Amino acid sequence: MQAELLVLNAAWTAIIAGVRPPQFIGSQVAPWAPCDFVSGIDINLYRVNPAAALKIESTAVGRYGNLPVFDMEIDRTQFQLTDYGRQVRTGVAEEGLFNGQFNGVNFIVPPLGDLRLFKLKNAAANFWFEHEVAVRNMVHTSAFYDAGLVFNVGDPIDAVNAPNGAKFVAFDDPDANPIQSIQRLCDAPLIPGNTAVMGLSVWRALERNKALNSYVRGIPGIAQTESGLLTEAQFASAFGLEKVIVGKQRVNLGTVAAPKYARVWKRDFAIINVAPPTLTTAQTTDVFCLSPFGKMQFQIKDAGSPYGNAGDVVNPGVPLAIVSNYLKPGEENAGIRGCWQDCMFGCRGVASINKNAGALINDCVSNDV
């Protein structure tokens, strides 16, 4: 049987590329960075070695002396992209199967094109859960930070003068004054963070905290509101941050039959450096993490589905592309009427760039919400 060609569906790619669940924050925390690679090969991102860049060197030169030689020292982060994909199948008979009545209710199924797009939009929203969790696992995991930039409730604020200093206290403690703890996260990193990232349970504790509300409302120039709750903009202004990002999305950790819902972003609090993505892996960057994405590579087998690692390369310029194909009657899983096969492809990764570009407090509240 002759292979059918998979065709990049540019129009639907443009639509589906923008589909995200409204409460997802992964692309804000780890911005998308295009790179000219396919999956499975080593990729380097570069940054200046801070130990060399911040070292004081003598530049004094005698009247007939030699000029000191300066050379750049570059660190690199190595990572690989991974292929991701799923498919949606829509039978050509689906338009007619349910038109009419069911239990006395009239049903009209939308045109086949609309039905396919409806399925794709819902599949695409679910497709991004993996990316959201991957970003969370990087931003809220101690191993991705320098050891001196990870704090726990009960740790001293000033480790050198521990007996004389305050300690990190749970933000939902009724008597908590989190100002010193938050300021410590702002000041401690070598590359200061500009964005606070937290789960909803952490933000609920902070927006209601009496000491924090009193402190922020006493700072001249910060817009005040009548509400007793702190706003994200007020919090950011008070600590010199550009943005506060709160993760609210839930995920099902059980099954469809027995769901177990939990927040993706939980009880941790981080302040990290977020910046516009690099346009090429040859550029240096000091951000905490990025979401690089590249080309998609596949070959065709008789049924028209993607298979193997070799073959045609698609470079849609976005992290997710739609490739469409028609399966003829009698072909694999096409039934006797045939069906449309719409495949979603992604070639992406989440890369930790700089361990010194952020700080983290683990489990800074007692309970999730």
CSV table of C-alpha atoms in Angstrom, one decimal:
chain,number,residue,atom,x,y,z
A,1,MET,CA,0.0,0.0,0.0
A,2,GLN,CA,1.4,3.4,-0.9
A,3,ALA,CA,2.2,5.7,1.9
A,4,GLU,CA,0.0,8.8,2.4
A,5,LEU,CA,2.0,12.0,3.0
A,6,LEU,CA,1.5,13.8,6.2
A,7,VAL,CA,0.9,17.5,5.6
A,8,LEU,CA,1.7,20.4,8.0
A,9,ASN,CA,-1.6,22.0,8.7
A,10,ALA,CA,-0.4,25.6,8.9
A,11,ALA,CA,-3.8,27.1,9.6
A,12,TRP,CA,-4.6,24.9,12.5
A,13,THR,CA,-1.1,25.0,13.8
A,14,ALA,CA,-1.5,28.8,14.2
A,15,ILE,CA,-4.7,28.2,16.1
A,16,ILE,CA,-3.6,25.4,18.3
A,17,ALA,CA,-0.2,26.9,19.1
A,18,GLY,CA,-1.9,29.5,21.3
A,19,VAL,CA,-4.0,27.0,23.2
A,20,ARG,CA,-3.1,26.8,26.9
A,21,PRO,CA,-5.2,26.2,30.0
A,22,PRO,CA,-5.8,29.7,31.4
A,23,GLN,CA,-4.1,28.9,34.7
A,24,PHE,CA,-0.9,27.4,33.3
A,25,ILE,CA,2.2,29.5,34.1
A,26,GLY,CA,5.0,27.3,32.7
A,27,SER,CA,5.6,29.5,29.6
A,28,GLN,CA,5.9,32.6,31.8
A,29,VAL,CA,8.3,31.1,34.2
A,30,ALA,CA,10.5,29.3,31.6
A,31,PRO,CA,10.0,31.3,28.3
A,32,TRP,CA,10.1,29.5,25.0
A,33,ALA,CA,13.4,29.7,23.2
A,34,PRO,CA,13.7,28.5,19.6
A,35,CYS,CA,16.7,26.5,18.6
A,36,ASP,CA,17.7,24.9,15.3
A,37,PHE,CA,17.9,21.3,16.5
A,38,VAL,CA,16.0,18.0,16.5
A,39,SER,CA,15.6,15.7,19.5
A,40,GLY,CA,18.3,13.4,20.9
A,41,ILE,CA,21.5,15.5,20.2
A,42,ASP,CA,23.5,17.4,22.7
A,43,ILE,CA,22.9,21.2,22.8
A,44,ASN,CA,24.9,23.8,24.6
A,45,LEU,CA,23.7,27.1,26.2
A,46,TYR,CA,26.5,29.4,27.3
A,47,ARG,CA,27.0,31.9,30.1
A,48,VAL,CA,29.9,33.9,31.4
A,49,ASN,CA,31.7,32.3,34.4
A,50,PRO,CA,30.9,34.6,37.3
A,51,ALA,CA,34.0,33.6,39.2
A,52,ALA,CA,36.1,35.0,36.4
A,53,ALA,CA,33.9,37.9,35.5
A,54,LEU,CA,33.7,39.3,39.0
A,55,LYS,CA,37.4,38.7,39.9
A,56,ILE,CA,39.4,41.9,40.7
A,57,GLU,CA,42.4,42.0,38.4
A,58,SER,CA,45.2,44.5,38.4
A,59,THR,CA,45.2,46.6,35.2
A,60,ALA,CA,48.2,48.9,36.2
A,61,VAL,CA,50.8,49.0,33.4
A,62,GLY,CA,54.4,50.3,33.7
A,63,ARG,CA,55.5,52.9,31.3
A,64,TYR,CA,57.2,50.3,29.1
A,65,GLY,CA,55.3,47.3,30.6
A,66,ASN,CA,53.2,44.7,28.9
A,67,LEU,CA,49.4,44.9,28.9
A,68,PRO,CA,47.7,42.2,30.9
A,69,VAL,CA,45.8,39.7,28.8
A,70,PHE,CA,42.1,39.3,29.4
A,71,ASP,CA,40.2,36.3,28.3
A,72,MET,CA,36.6,35.3,28.7
A,73,GLU,CA,35.8,32.1,30.7
A,74,ILE,CA,32.5,30.6,29.5
A,75,ASP,CA,30.4,28.0,31.3
A,76,ARG,CA,27.9,25.9,29.4
A,77,THR,CA,24.7,24.1,30.1
A,78,GLN,CA,24.2,20.9,28.1
A,79,PHE,CA,20.7,19.4,27.4
A,80,GLN,CA,18.7,17.5,24.8
A,81,LEU,CA,15.3,18.1,23.3
A,82,THR,CA,12.7,15.3,23.5
A,83,ASP,CA,9.9,14.5,21.0
A,84,TYR,CA,6.3,14.7,22.2
A,85,GLY,CA,3.2,13.8,20.3
A,86,ARG,CA,-0.4,12.6,20.3
A,87,GLN,CA,-3.1,12.1,17.8
A,88,VAL,CA,-6.8,12.7,17.4
A,89,ARG,CA,-8.9,10.6,15.0
A,90,THR,CA,-12.3,11.8,13.7
A,91,GLY,CA,-14.4,9.4,11.6
A,92,VAL,CA,-16.0,10.8,8.5
A,93,ALA,CA,-19.3,9.3,9.7
A,94,GLU,CA,-19.3,11.2,13.1
A,95,GLU,CA,-21.2,14.1,11.6
A,96,GLY,CA,-24.2,11.9,10.9
A,97,LEU,CA,-24.1,9.4,13.7
A,98,PHE,CA,-25.6,11.6,16.4
A,99,ASN,CA,-27.7,14.0,14.5
A,100,GLY,CA,-31.3,13.6,15.5
A,101,GLN,CA,-32.8,12.7,18.9
A,102,PHE,CA,-31.4,11.0,22.0
A,103,ASN,CA,-33.6,10.5,25.0
A,104,GLY,CA,-36.0,13.1,23.5
A,105,VAL,CA,-33.3,15.8,23.1
A,106,ASN,CA,-32.4,17.1,19.7
A,107,PHE,CA,-28.7,16.9,18.9
A,108,ILE,CA,-26.9,18.7,16.0
A,109,VAL,CA,-23.2,17.8,15.7
A,110,PRO,CA,-21.0,20.6,14.2
A,111,PRO,CA,-19.4,20.2,10.8
A,112,LEU,CA,-16.5,17.7,10.6
A,113,GLY,CA,-13.8,20.4,10.5
A,114,ASP,CA,-15.2,22.1,13.6
A,115,LEU,CA,-15.5,18.8,15.3
A,116,ARG,CA,-11.8,18.0,14.6
A,117,LEU,CA,-10.7,21.4,15.8
A,118,PHE,CA,-12.8,21.0,19.0
A,119,LYS,CA,-11.0,17.7,19.7
A,120,LEU,CA,-7.6,19.2,19.0
A,121,LYS,CA,-8.1,22.2,21.2
A,122,ASN,CA,-9.0,20.0,24.2
A,123,ALA,CA,-6.1,17.6,23.4
A,124,ALA,CA,-3.7,20.5,23.1
A,125,ALA,CA,-4.7,21.8,26.5
A,126,ASN,CA,-4.0,18.4,28.1
A,127,PHE,CA,-0.8,18.1,26.0
A,128,TRP,CA,0.8,21.0,28.0
A,129,PHE,CA,0.5,19.3,31.4
A,130,GLU,CA,3.8,17.6,31.0
A,131,HIS,CA,5.5,20.9,30.3
A,132,GLU,CA,3.9,22.6,33.3
A,133,VAL,CA,5.0,19.9,35.6
A,134,ALA,CA,8.5,19.9,34.2
A,135,VAL,CA,8.9,23.6,34.8
A,136,ARG,CA,7.4,23.2,38.3
A,137,ASN,CA,9.9,20.4,39.1
A,138,MET,CA,12.8,22.6,38.1
A,139,VAL,CA,11.7,25.8,39.8
A,140,HIS,CA,10.6,24.2,43.0
A,141,THR,CA,13.3,21.6,43.4
A,142,SER,CA,16.4,22.2,45.6
A,143,ALA,CA,18.8,20.4,43.3
A,144,PHE,CA,18.5,23.1,40.6
A,145,TYR,CA,19.8,25.9,43.0
A,146,ASP,CA,23.2,26.6,44.5
A,147,ALA,CA,23.2,24.9,48.0
A,148,GLY,CA,23.4,28.3,49.7
A,149,LEU,CA,20.3,29.5,48.0
A,150,VAL,CA,17.8,26.9,49.3
A,151,PHE,CA,16.1,27.6,52.6
A,152,ASN,CA,13.7,25.7,54.9
A,153,VAL,CA,11.3,26.8,57.6
A,154,GLY,CA,13.4,27.0,60.8
A,155,ASP,CA,16.6,28.0,59.1
A,156,PRO,CA,18.4,31.1,60.3
A,157,ILE,CA,18.0,34.2,58.1
A,158,ASP,CA,21.7,34.9,58.6
A,159,ALA,CA,23.6,31.6,58.8
A,160,VAL,CA,26.9,33.3,59.8
A,161,ASN,CA,25.3,35.0,62.9
A,162,ALA,CA,22.6,32.3,63.5
A,163,PRO,CA,22.1,33.0,67.3
A,164,ASN,CA,21.4,36.7,66.7
A,165,GLY,CA,19.2,36.6,63.6
A,166,ALA,CA,15.6,35.8,62.7
A,167,LYS,CA,14.5,32.4,61.2
A,168,PHE,CA,12.5,31.4,58.2
A,169,VAL,CA,9.0,31.0,59.5
A,170,ALA,CA,6.0,29.4,57.8
A,171,PHE,CA,4.1,32.1,55.9
A,172,ASP,CA,0.7,30.9,57.2
A,173,ASP,CA,1.8,31.2,60.9
A,174,PRO,CA,-0.6,33.7,62.4
A,175,ASP,CA,2.3,35.6,63.9
A,176,ALA,CA,4.6,35.3,60.9
A,177,ASN,CA,6.5,38.4,59.6
A,178,PRO,CA,7.8,37.1,56.3
A,179,ILE,CA,9.5,40.4,55.2
A,180,GLN,CA,13.0,39.4,56.2
A,181,SER,CA,12.6,35.9,54.6
A,182,ILE,CA,11.4,37.4,51.3
A,183,GLN,CA,14.1,40.1,51.3
A,184,ARG,CA,16.7,37.4,51.9
A,185,LEU,CA,15.5,35.5,48.7
A,186,CYS,CA,15.8,38.8,46.8
A,187,ASP,CA,19.3,39.6,48.0
A,188,ALA,CA,21.0,36.3,48.3
A,189,PRO,CA,21.5,35.1,44.6
A,190,LEU,CA,24.5,36.2,42.6
A,191,ILE,CA,22.1,37.0,39.8
A,192,PRO,CA,19.2,38.8,41.5
A,193,GLY,CA,15.7,37.4,40.7
A,194,ASN,CA,13.0,39.6,39.2
A,195,THR,CA,10.0,37.2,39.5
A,196,ALA,CA,8.3,35.5,42.4
A,197,VAL,CA,6.8,32.1,41.6
A,198,MET,CA,4.6,30.3,44.0
A,199,GLY,CA,1.5,28.1,44.4
A,200,LEU,CA,-1.9,29.4,45.4
A,201,SER,CA,-1.6,28.2,49.0
A,202,VAL,CA,1.5,30.4,49.4
A,203,TRP,CA,-0.1,33.4,47.9
A,204,ARG,CA,-3.2,33.1,50.0
A,205,ALA,CA,-1.0,33.2,53.1
A,206,LEU,CA,1.0,36.2,51.9
A,207,GLU,CA,-1.9,38.3,50.6
A,208,ARG,CA,-3.6,38.0,54.1
A,209,ASN,CA,-0.4,38.5,56.2
A,210,LYS,CA,-0.9,41.4,58.6
A,211,ALA,CA,2.8,42.4,58.9
A,212,LEU,CA,3.3,42.3,55.1
A,213,ASN,CA,0.1,44.3,54.4
A,214,SER,CA,1.2,46.9,57.0
A,215,TYR,CA,4.7,47.1,55.5
A,216,VAL,CA,3.6,47.5,51.9
A,217,ARG,CA,0.9,50.1,52.6
A,218,GLY,CA,3.5,52.2,54.4
A,219,ILE,CA,5.8,52.4,51.4
A,220,PRO,CA,5.3,55.8,49.5
A,221,GLY,CA,4.5,55.5,45.8
A,222,ILE,CA,2.8,52.1,45.9
A,223,ALA,CA,-0.8,52.2,44.8
A,224,GLN,CA,-3.2,51.4,47.6
A,225,THR,CA,-6.5,49.7,47.5
A,226,GLU,CA,-9.4,49.6,49.9
A,227,SER,CA,-9.3,45.8,50.0
A,228,GLY,CA,-7.7,44.2,53.0
A,229,LEU,CA,-5.8,41.8,50.7
A,230,LEU,CA,-2.4,42.5,49.2
A,231,THR,CA,-2.3,42.6,45.4
A,232,GLU,CA,0.3,40.9,43.3
A,233,ALA,CA,1.3,44.3,41.9
A,234,GLN,CA,1.8,45.8,45.3
A,235,PHE,CA,3.9,42.8,46.4
A,236,ALA,CA,6.1,43.1,43.4
A,237,SER,CA,6.6,46.8,43.9
A,238,ALA,CA,7.4,46.5,47.6
A,239,PHE,CA,10.3,44.0,46.9
A,240,GLY,CA,11.6,45.5,43.6
A,241,LEU,CA,10.3,42.6,41.5
A,242,GLU,CA,8.9,42.8,38.0
A,243,LYS,CA,6.2,40.2,38.4
A,244,VAL,CA,4.5,37.8,40.8
A,245,ILE,CA,3.3,34.6,39.2
A,246,VAL,CA,0.9,32.3,41.0
A,247,GLY,CA,0.2,28.8,39.8
A,248,LYS,CA,-3.4,27.7,40.4
A,249,GLN,CA,-3.9,24.7,38.0
A,250,ARG,CA,-5.0,21.4,39.3
A,251,VAL,CA,-4.0,18.0,38.0
A,252,ASN,CA,-5.6,14.6,38.4
A,253,LEU,CA,-3.1,12.2,40.1
A,254,GLY,CA,-5.6,9.3,40.2
A,255,THR,CA,-7.7,7.9,37.4
A,256,VAL,CA,-10.7,9.0,35.4
A,257,ALA,CA,-12.9,6.6,37.4
A,258,ALA,CA,-11.3,7.6,40.8
A,259,PRO,CA,-9.8,11.1,40.4
A,260,LYS,CA,-7.4,12.6,42.9
A,261,TYR,CA,-7.0,16.3,42.3
A,262,ALA,CA,-4.0,18.3,43.5
A,263,ARG,CA,-2.3,21.6,42.6
A,264,VAL,CA,0.5,21.5,40.1
A,265,TRP,CA,2.3,24.3,42.0
A,266,LYS,CA,2.3,23.5,45.7
A,267,ARG,CA,3.8,24.9,48.9
A,268,ASP,CA,7.2,26.3,47.7
A,269,PHE,CA,8.2,29.8,47.0
A,270,ALA,CA,11.0,30.9,44.7
A,271,ILE,CA,12.3,34.2,43.4
A,272,ILE,CA,14.1,33.7,40.1
A,273,ASN,CA,15.5,35.6,37.2
A,274,VAL,CA,13.2,35.5,34.1
A,275,ALA,CA,14.1,37.3,30.9
A,276,PRO,CA,13.1,37.2,27.2
A,277,PRO,CA,14.5,34.1,25.6
A,278,THR,CA,17.7,33.9,23.6
A,279,LEU,CA,17.3,33.8,19.8
A,280,THR,CA,20.1,31.3,19.4
A,281,THR,CA,22.0,28.9,21.6
A,282,ALA,CA,25.2,30.8,20.8
A,283,GLN,CA,24.0,33.8,22.9
A,284,THR,CA,24.9,33.9,26.6
A,285,THR,CA,22.1,34.2,29.2
A,286,ASP,CA,21.8,34.4,33.0
A,287,VAL,CA,18.2,33.4,33.4
A,288,PHE,CA,17.2,30.6,35.8
A,289,CYS,CA,15.6,28.3,33.2
A,290,LEU,CA,14.2,28.3,29.6
A,291,SER,CA,12.0,26.1,27.5
A,292,PRO,CA,13.9,25.4,24.3
A,293,PHE,CA,12.1,24.0,21.3
A,294,GLY,CA,13.3,22.8,17.9
A,295,LYS,CA,12.5,21.0,14.7
A,296,MET,CA,10.2,18.0,14.4
A,297,GLN,CA,11.4,15.0,12.5
A,298,PHE,CA,9.5,12.0,11.3
A,299,GLN,CA,9.0,9.4,8.5
A,300,ILE,CA,5.9,7.8,7.1
A,301,LYS,CA,4.7,4.3,7.2
A,302,ASP,CA,1.7,2.9,5.3
A,303,ALA,CA,-1.0,3.9,7.7
A,304,GLY,CA,0.3,7.5,7.5
A,305,SER,CA,1.3,7.8,11.2
A,306,PRO,CA,4.6,9.2,12.4
A,307,TYR,CA,7.3,6.5,13.0
A,308,GLY,CA,11.0,6.4,13.8
A,309,ASN,CA,13.5,9.1,14.1
A,310,ALA,CA,14.5,9.7,10.5
A,311,GLY,CA,12.8,11.3,7.6
A,312,ASP,CA,11.2,14.7,6.8
A,313,VAL,CA,11.9,17.7,9.0
A,314,VAL,CA,9.2,20.2,9.9
A,315,ASN,CA,10.2,23.5,11.4
A,316,PRO,CA,6.9,25.3,12.2
A,317,GLY,CA,8.5,28.0,14.3
A,318,VAL,CA,6.3,27.2,17.3
A,319,PRO,CA,6.5,24.6,20.1
A,320,LEU,CA,3.5,22.6,18.8
A,321,ALA,CA,2.5,21.8,15.2
A,322,ILE,CA,-0.5,20.0,13.7
A,323,VAL,CA,0.1,17.5,10.9
A,324,SER,CA,-3.1,16.2,9.2
A,325,ASN,CA,-3.7,13.0,7.2
A,326,TYR,CA,-6.7,11.1,5.8
A,327,LEU,CA,-6.8,7.4,6.5
A,328,LYS,CA,-8.7,5.5,3.8
A,329,PRO,CA,-11.4,2.9,4.6
A,330,GLY,CA,-9.8,-0.4,5.5
A,331,GLU,CA,-6.5,1.1,6.6
A,332,GLU,CA,-5.3,0.5,10.2
A,333,ASN,CA,-7.8,1.8,12.7
A,334,ALA,CA,-9.8,3.6,10.0
A,335,GLY,CA,-12.8,1.4,10.0
A,336,ILE,CA,-15.0,0.9,6.9
A,337,ARG,CA,-15.7,4.6,6.4
A,338,GLY,CA,-12.2,6.1,6.9
A,339,CYS,CA,-11.2,8.8,9.3
A,340,TRP,CA,-9.1,12.0,9.7
A,341,GLN,CA,-5.9,11.7,11.7
A,342,ASP,CA,-4.6,14.9,13.2
A,343,CYS,CA,-1.3,14.6,14.9
A,344,MET,CA,0.2,17.0,17.4
A,345,PHE,CA,4.0,17.2,17.5
A,346,GLY,CA,6.4,18.9,19.8
A,347,CYS,CA,10.2,18.9,20.1
A,348,ARG,CA,11.1,20.6,23.4
A,349,GLY,CA,12.9,20.5,26.7
A,350,VAL,CA,13.2,22.5,29.9
A,351,ALA,CA,16.7,23.6,30.6
A,352,SER,CA,18.2,24.8,33.9
A,353,ILE,CA,20.6,27.6,33.0
A,354,ASN,CA,22.0,29.2,36.1
A,355,LYS,CA,21.9,27.9,39.7
A,356,ASN,CA,22.9,31.3,41.0
A,357,ALA,CA,19.9,33.1,39.4
A,358,GLY,CA,17.3,32.4,42.1
A,359,ALA,CA,16.5,31.3,45.6
A,360,LEU,CA,14.0,28.9,47.1
A,361,ILE,CA,12.1,28.3,50.3
A,362,ASN,CA,10.8,24.8,50.6
A,363,ASP,CA,7.3,24.0,52.2
A,364,CYS,CA,6.8,27.6,53.4
A,365,VAL,CA,3.2,27.0,54.3
A,366,SER,CA,1.6,24.2,56.3
A,367,ASN,CA,-1.2,23.1,53.9
A,368,ASP,CA,-2.3,23.3,50.3
A,369,VAL,CA,-5.6,24.9,49.3
